Every structure is written in C-alpha cells, then in structure tokens.
Amino acid sequence: MSAIDARCRDGAPLLEDARHPELLAEVHGEWSIVESSPRSLARVFVLGDFQAALDLVNAIGAVAEEQNHHPDLALTGYRNVTVTLSTHDAGGLTMNDFVLAKAVDALAG
Amino acid sequence: MSAIDARCRDGAPLLEDARHPELLAEVHGEWSIVESSPRSLARVFVLGDFQAALDLVNAIGAVAEEQNHHPDLALTGYRNVTVTLSTHDAGGLTMNDFVLAKAVDALAG
C-alpha cells in the first residue's frame, strides 16, 4: 500500500520537491501544482449543472471533515468546482494534500 | 416595496452606474462592487468553522437554484465564504444581483 492510500495525519511534514512527481503520478492527471503562497495542489471539475457542482462540494466537504484536512473549494461559472489543497501549518504540500487529492478523485468517479 | 424585494427575473437589463449607491444602501454594508470583468458584487462571511461555512454555501445554493441566479461561491481558509454576484448575460450588475444579495443577507442573519 502506498502512503497516499493512508489517512491524513496531524503534523505531516513538508514534502521534499523531489517527491512531487511520483505522487502526482498516483492522482488524476488533472491535478497540478500551483506556485502560490503556500504552494498548492489544484484540480478543476466541470459538472453538468449548479446542483451537481454543489453536490460535489458537499461530498468533498464530508471527506474533508472526516479526514480533518480542508481544501479551498470554489464553485464558479454555474458548474465548475476548483479544489485547492495545501497544508498551511507546514507552509506548502504534505502527504495529506496528496491523500485528500486521491480521496477526491474517488468521489468524482 | 422596493424593486430589490422582488424575485430575480430572466433578461434583467444592466443597471446604470448611478443606481448603484441607492441599491448598495439596501443591502448589508459589507457588500462591495468589484471592478472585475464583468463587474460584480461581493461579500465575505467569516463563519465559526468549516461545517458552518459549508452550511452557508448550501443555504445560498438553495436560494440560487430557487431564483435561477447563481453566484460564485468560494469556501477558503477553513471558514470563510466569499459570495460573488454578477449577471454574465448582461455583462455586469443587474437588479438580480442586488435581489440575490439581499436574499443572502437574510440567510446570514
């Protein structure tokens, strides 16, 4: 089992940059690393309509609460959901962000 | 009854800029006009926690569906909700944006 299939853990350390490529390969190809402050991991979903987009926001919200790791969620343009993951306490990307990305992928089918 | 207390209507025309001050006076003081493209009306809510923020997103989503006018909704930083209203068909602000702003105010208490 890969570390990405575990649960989010409190106090996860910042990942070394060299780990990013292998972890990106374990999540959906539409995730990308954003050089924001702090650095983040983002994916955009285009749904059928507003209600479908809201349903995805809620499904992600439930997983976020369950894992105690909370992404930024933006519902824009009626049917698009942008998920942005980062670990503020660590100042960038930790394993928790990739764990949650994979959990989000599972929700989106 | 003010026009702002009516429902959103299809095909609402772009408001003249001169109308903005009087309409801003009818919604909560934290709404502000953003000179984005298209121009929009935005308010940030700071909730107690992630679930409270998600609950507000859902309450706004239900009103948006009921009125058939859909804001952009961003849940960021664990407990902040940014509501951004604009009427894309008209290319800026219409009465519908102020009507929905007032409906959102009513939800937020």
Coordinates of C-alpha atoms in Angstrom, one line a residue:
Chain A
M1 CA 0.0 0.0 0.0
S2 CA 1.3 3.4 -0.9
A3 CA 1.5 6.2 1.7
I4 CA -1.1 8.0 -0.4
D5 CA -3.7 5.4 0.4
A6 CA -3.4 6.2 4.2
R7 CA -5.4 8.8 6.1
C8 CA -4.4 12.4 6.7
R9 CA -2.3 12.8 9.8
D10 CA -1.8 15.8 12.1
G11 CA 1.6 17.4 11.8
A12 CA 2.5 15.9 8.5
P13 CA 5.9 17.3 7.4
L14 CA 6.5 19.3 4.2
L15 CA 7.4 17.0 1.3
E16 CA 10.7 17.4 -0.5
D17 CA 10.1 18.7 -4.0
A18 CA 11.7 15.5 -5.4
R19 CA 8.7 13.5 -4.1
H20 CA 6.1 15.5 -6.1
P21 CA 6.5 13.7 -9.5
E22 CA 5.9 10.3 -8.1
L23 CA 2.9 11.5 -6.0
L24 CA 1.4 13.4 -8.9
A25 CA 1.6 10.1 -10.8
E26 CA -0.7 8.5 -8.2
V27 CA -3.5 11.0 -8.5
H28 CA -5.7 12.0 -11.5
G29 CA -3.7 13.7 -14.3
E30 CA -5.7 16.9 -14.0
W31 CA -4.2 17.8 -10.6
S32 CA -1.4 20.4 -10.9
I33 CA 0.9 22.1 -8.5
V34 CA 0.3 25.8 -8.2
E35 CA 3.2 28.0 -7.2
S36 CA 1.0 30.1 -4.9
S37 CA 1.9 31.0 -1.3
P38 CA 1.8 28.5 0.1
R39 CA 2.3 26.1 -2.8
S40 CA -0.8 24.1 -3.5
L41 CA -2.3 21.3 -5.5
A42 CA -5.4 22.1 -7.6
R43 CA -7.9 20.4 -9.8
V44 CA -10.9 21.8 -11.7
F45 CA -14.1 19.7 -12.2
V46 CA -16.7 20.7 -14.8
L47 CA -20.1 19.3 -13.8
G48 CA -23.4 19.2 -15.6
D49 CA -25.1 22.0 -13.7
F50 CA -25.1 24.0 -10.5
Q51 CA -26.7 21.3 -8.4
A52 CA -24.2 18.7 -9.5
A53 CA -21.4 21.1 -8.7
L54 CA -22.9 21.8 -5.2
D55 CA -23.3 18.0 -4.6
L56 CA -19.6 17.6 -5.4
V57 CA -18.7 20.4 -3.0
N58 CA -20.7 18.7 -0.3
A59 CA -19.2 15.3 -1.0
I60 CA -15.7 16.8 -0.8
G61 CA -16.7 18.7 2.3
A62 CA -17.7 15.5 4.1
V63 CA -14.4 13.8 3.3
A64 CA -12.5 16.9 4.4
E65 CA -14.3 16.9 7.8
E66 CA -13.8 13.2 8.2
Q67 CA -10.0 13.5 7.4
N68 CA -9.7 16.8 9.3
H69 CA -8.0 18.4 6.3
H70 CA -9.8 21.2 4.5
P71 CA -9.3 22.3 0.9
D72 CA -10.4 25.6 -0.5
L73 CA -13.5 25.0 -2.7
A74 CA -14.7 27.4 -5.4
L75 CA -17.9 26.9 -7.2
T76 CA -17.7 29.3 -10.2
G77 CA -19.4 29.8 -13.6
Y78 CA -22.5 27.8 -12.6
R79 CA -21.0 24.3 -12.8
N80 CA -17.2 24.4 -12.2
V81 CA -15.6 23.3 -8.9
T82 CA -12.0 24.2 -8.2
V83 CA -10.4 22.2 -5.4
T84 CA -7.2 23.7 -3.9
L85 CA -5.2 21.7 -1.4
S86 CA -2.3 22.9 0.8
T87 CA -1.1 22.4 4.3
H88 CA -0.9 25.8 5.9
D89 CA 0.8 24.6 9.1
A90 CA 3.6 23.2 7.1
G91 CA 3.8 26.1 4.6
G92 CA 3.2 24.0 1.5
L93 CA 2.5 20.5 0.3
T94 CA 2.5 17.5 2.6
M95 CA 1.4 13.9 2.1
N96 CA -2.0 15.0 3.5
D97 CA -2.7 17.0 0.3
F98 CA -2.0 14.0 -1.9
V99 CA -4.0 11.7 0.3
L100 CA -7.0 14.1 0.1
A101 CA -6.5 14.6 -3.7
K102 CA -6.8 10.8 -4.2
A103 CA -9.9 10.7 -2.0
V104 CA -11.4 13.5 -4.1
D105 CA -10.6 11.6 -7.2
A106 CA -12.5 8.6 -5.8
L107 CA -15.6 10.8 -5.2
A108 CA -15.6 12.2 -8.7
G109 CA -15.5 8.8 -10.3
Chain B
M1 CA -42.0 47.6 -1.8
S2 CA -38.5 48.2 -3.4
A3 CA -37.5 46.5 -6.6
I4 CA -34.8 44.8 -4.6
D5 CA -37.5 42.8 -2.7
A6 CA -38.8 41.2 -5.9
R7 CA -37.6 38.0 -7.4
C8 CA -34.8 37.6 -9.9
R9 CA -36.1 37.8 -13.5
D10 CA -34.7 36.5 -16.7
G11 CA -33.3 39.1 -19.0
A12 CA -32.8 41.8 -16.4
P13 CA -31.0 44.8 -18.0
L14 CA -27.7 46.2 -16.9
L15 CA -28.1 48.8 -14.2
E16 CA -26.9 52.3 -14.8
D17 CA -24.0 53.1 -12.5
A18 CA -26.0 55.9 -11.0
R19 CA -28.3 53.3 -9.4
H20 CA -25.5 51.5 -7.5
P21 CA -25.3 53.8 -4.4
E22 CA -29.0 53.6 -3.6
L23 CA -29.0 49.8 -4.1
L24 CA -25.9 49.3 -2.0
A25 CA -27.7 51.2 0.7
E26 CA -30.4 48.5 0.7
V27 CA -28.0 45.5 1.3
H28 CA -25.6 44.8 4.1
G29 CA -22.8 47.3 4.4
E30 CA -20.2 44.6 3.7
W31 CA -21.2 44.1 0.1
S32 CA -18.9 45.9 -2.3
I33 CA -18.7 46.4 -6.0
V34 CA -15.7 44.7 -7.6
E35 CA -14.3 46.2 -10.8
S36 CA -13.8 42.7 -12.3
S37 CA -14.8 41.6 -15.7
P38 CA -17.7 41.5 -15.6
R39 CA -18.2 44.0 -12.7
S40 CA -19.5 42.1 -9.7
L41 CA -20.9 42.5 -6.2
A42 CA -19.1 40.6 -3.4
R43 CA -19.4 39.9 0.3
V44 CA -17.1 37.8 2.6
F45 CA -18.6 35.9 5.5
V46 CA -16.4 34.5 8.3
L47 CA -18.1 31.6 10.0
G48 CA -17.2 29.6 13.1
D49 CA -15.8 26.5 11.3
F50 CA -15.8 24.6 8.1
Q51 CA -19.2 22.9 8.6
A52 CA -20.8 26.3 9.3
A53 CA -19.2 27.7 6.1
L54 CA -20.4 24.7 4.1
D55 CA -23.9 25.1 5.6
L56 CA -24.0 28.7 4.4
V57 CA -22.8 27.6 0.9
N58 CA -25.7 25.2 0.8
A59 CA -28.3 27.7 2.1
I60 CA -27.1 30.2 -0.6
G61 CA -27.1 27.4 -3.2
A62 CA -30.7 26.6 -2.5
V63 CA -31.8 30.2 -2.9
A64 CA -29.7 30.5 -6.1
E65 CA -31.5 27.5 -7.5
E66 CA -34.9 28.7 -6.5
Q67 CA -34.2 32.2 -8.0
N68 CA -32.3 30.7 -11.0
H69 CA -29.5 33.2 -10.4
H70 CA -26.2 31.6 -9.4
P71 CA -23.3 33.4 -7.6
D72 CA -19.8 32.2 -7.5
L73 CA -19.1 30.7 -4.0
A74 CA -15.7 30.2 -2.5
L75 CA -15.0 28.4 0.7
T76 CA -11.5 29.3 1.7
G77 CA -9.3 29.2 4.8
Y78 CA -11.4 26.7 6.6
R79 CA -14.3 29.0 7.5
N80 CA -14.6 31.9 5.1
V81 CA -17.3 32.1 2.3
T82 CA -17.0 34.7 -0.5
V83 CA -20.1 35.3 -2.5
T84 CA -19.6 37.0 -5.8
L85 CA -22.6 38.1 -7.9
S86 CA -22.7 39.2 -11.5
T87 CA -25.1 38.8 -14.4
H88 CA -23.0 37.4 -17.2
D89 CA -25.7 37.7 -19.9
A90 CA -25.9 41.4 -19.2
G91 CA -22.1 41.8 -18.8
G92 CA -22.3 43.3 -15.3
L93 CA -24.6 44.2 -12.5
T94 CA -28.4 43.9 -12.8
M95 CA -31.2 44.2 -10.3
N96 CA -31.0 40.4 -10.0
D97 CA -27.6 40.7 -8.3
F98 CA -28.9 43.1 -5.7
V99 CA -32.1 41.0 -5.2
L100 CA -29.9 37.9 -4.5
A101 CA -27.5 39.9 -2.3
K102 CA -30.5 40.9 -0.1
A103 CA -31.7 37.2 0.0
V104 CA -28.2 36.1 1.0
D105 CA -28.2 38.8 3.8
A106 CA -31.5 37.3 5.1
L107 CA -29.9 33.8 5.2
A108 CA -26.8 35.0 7.1
G109 CA -29.0 36.7 9.8

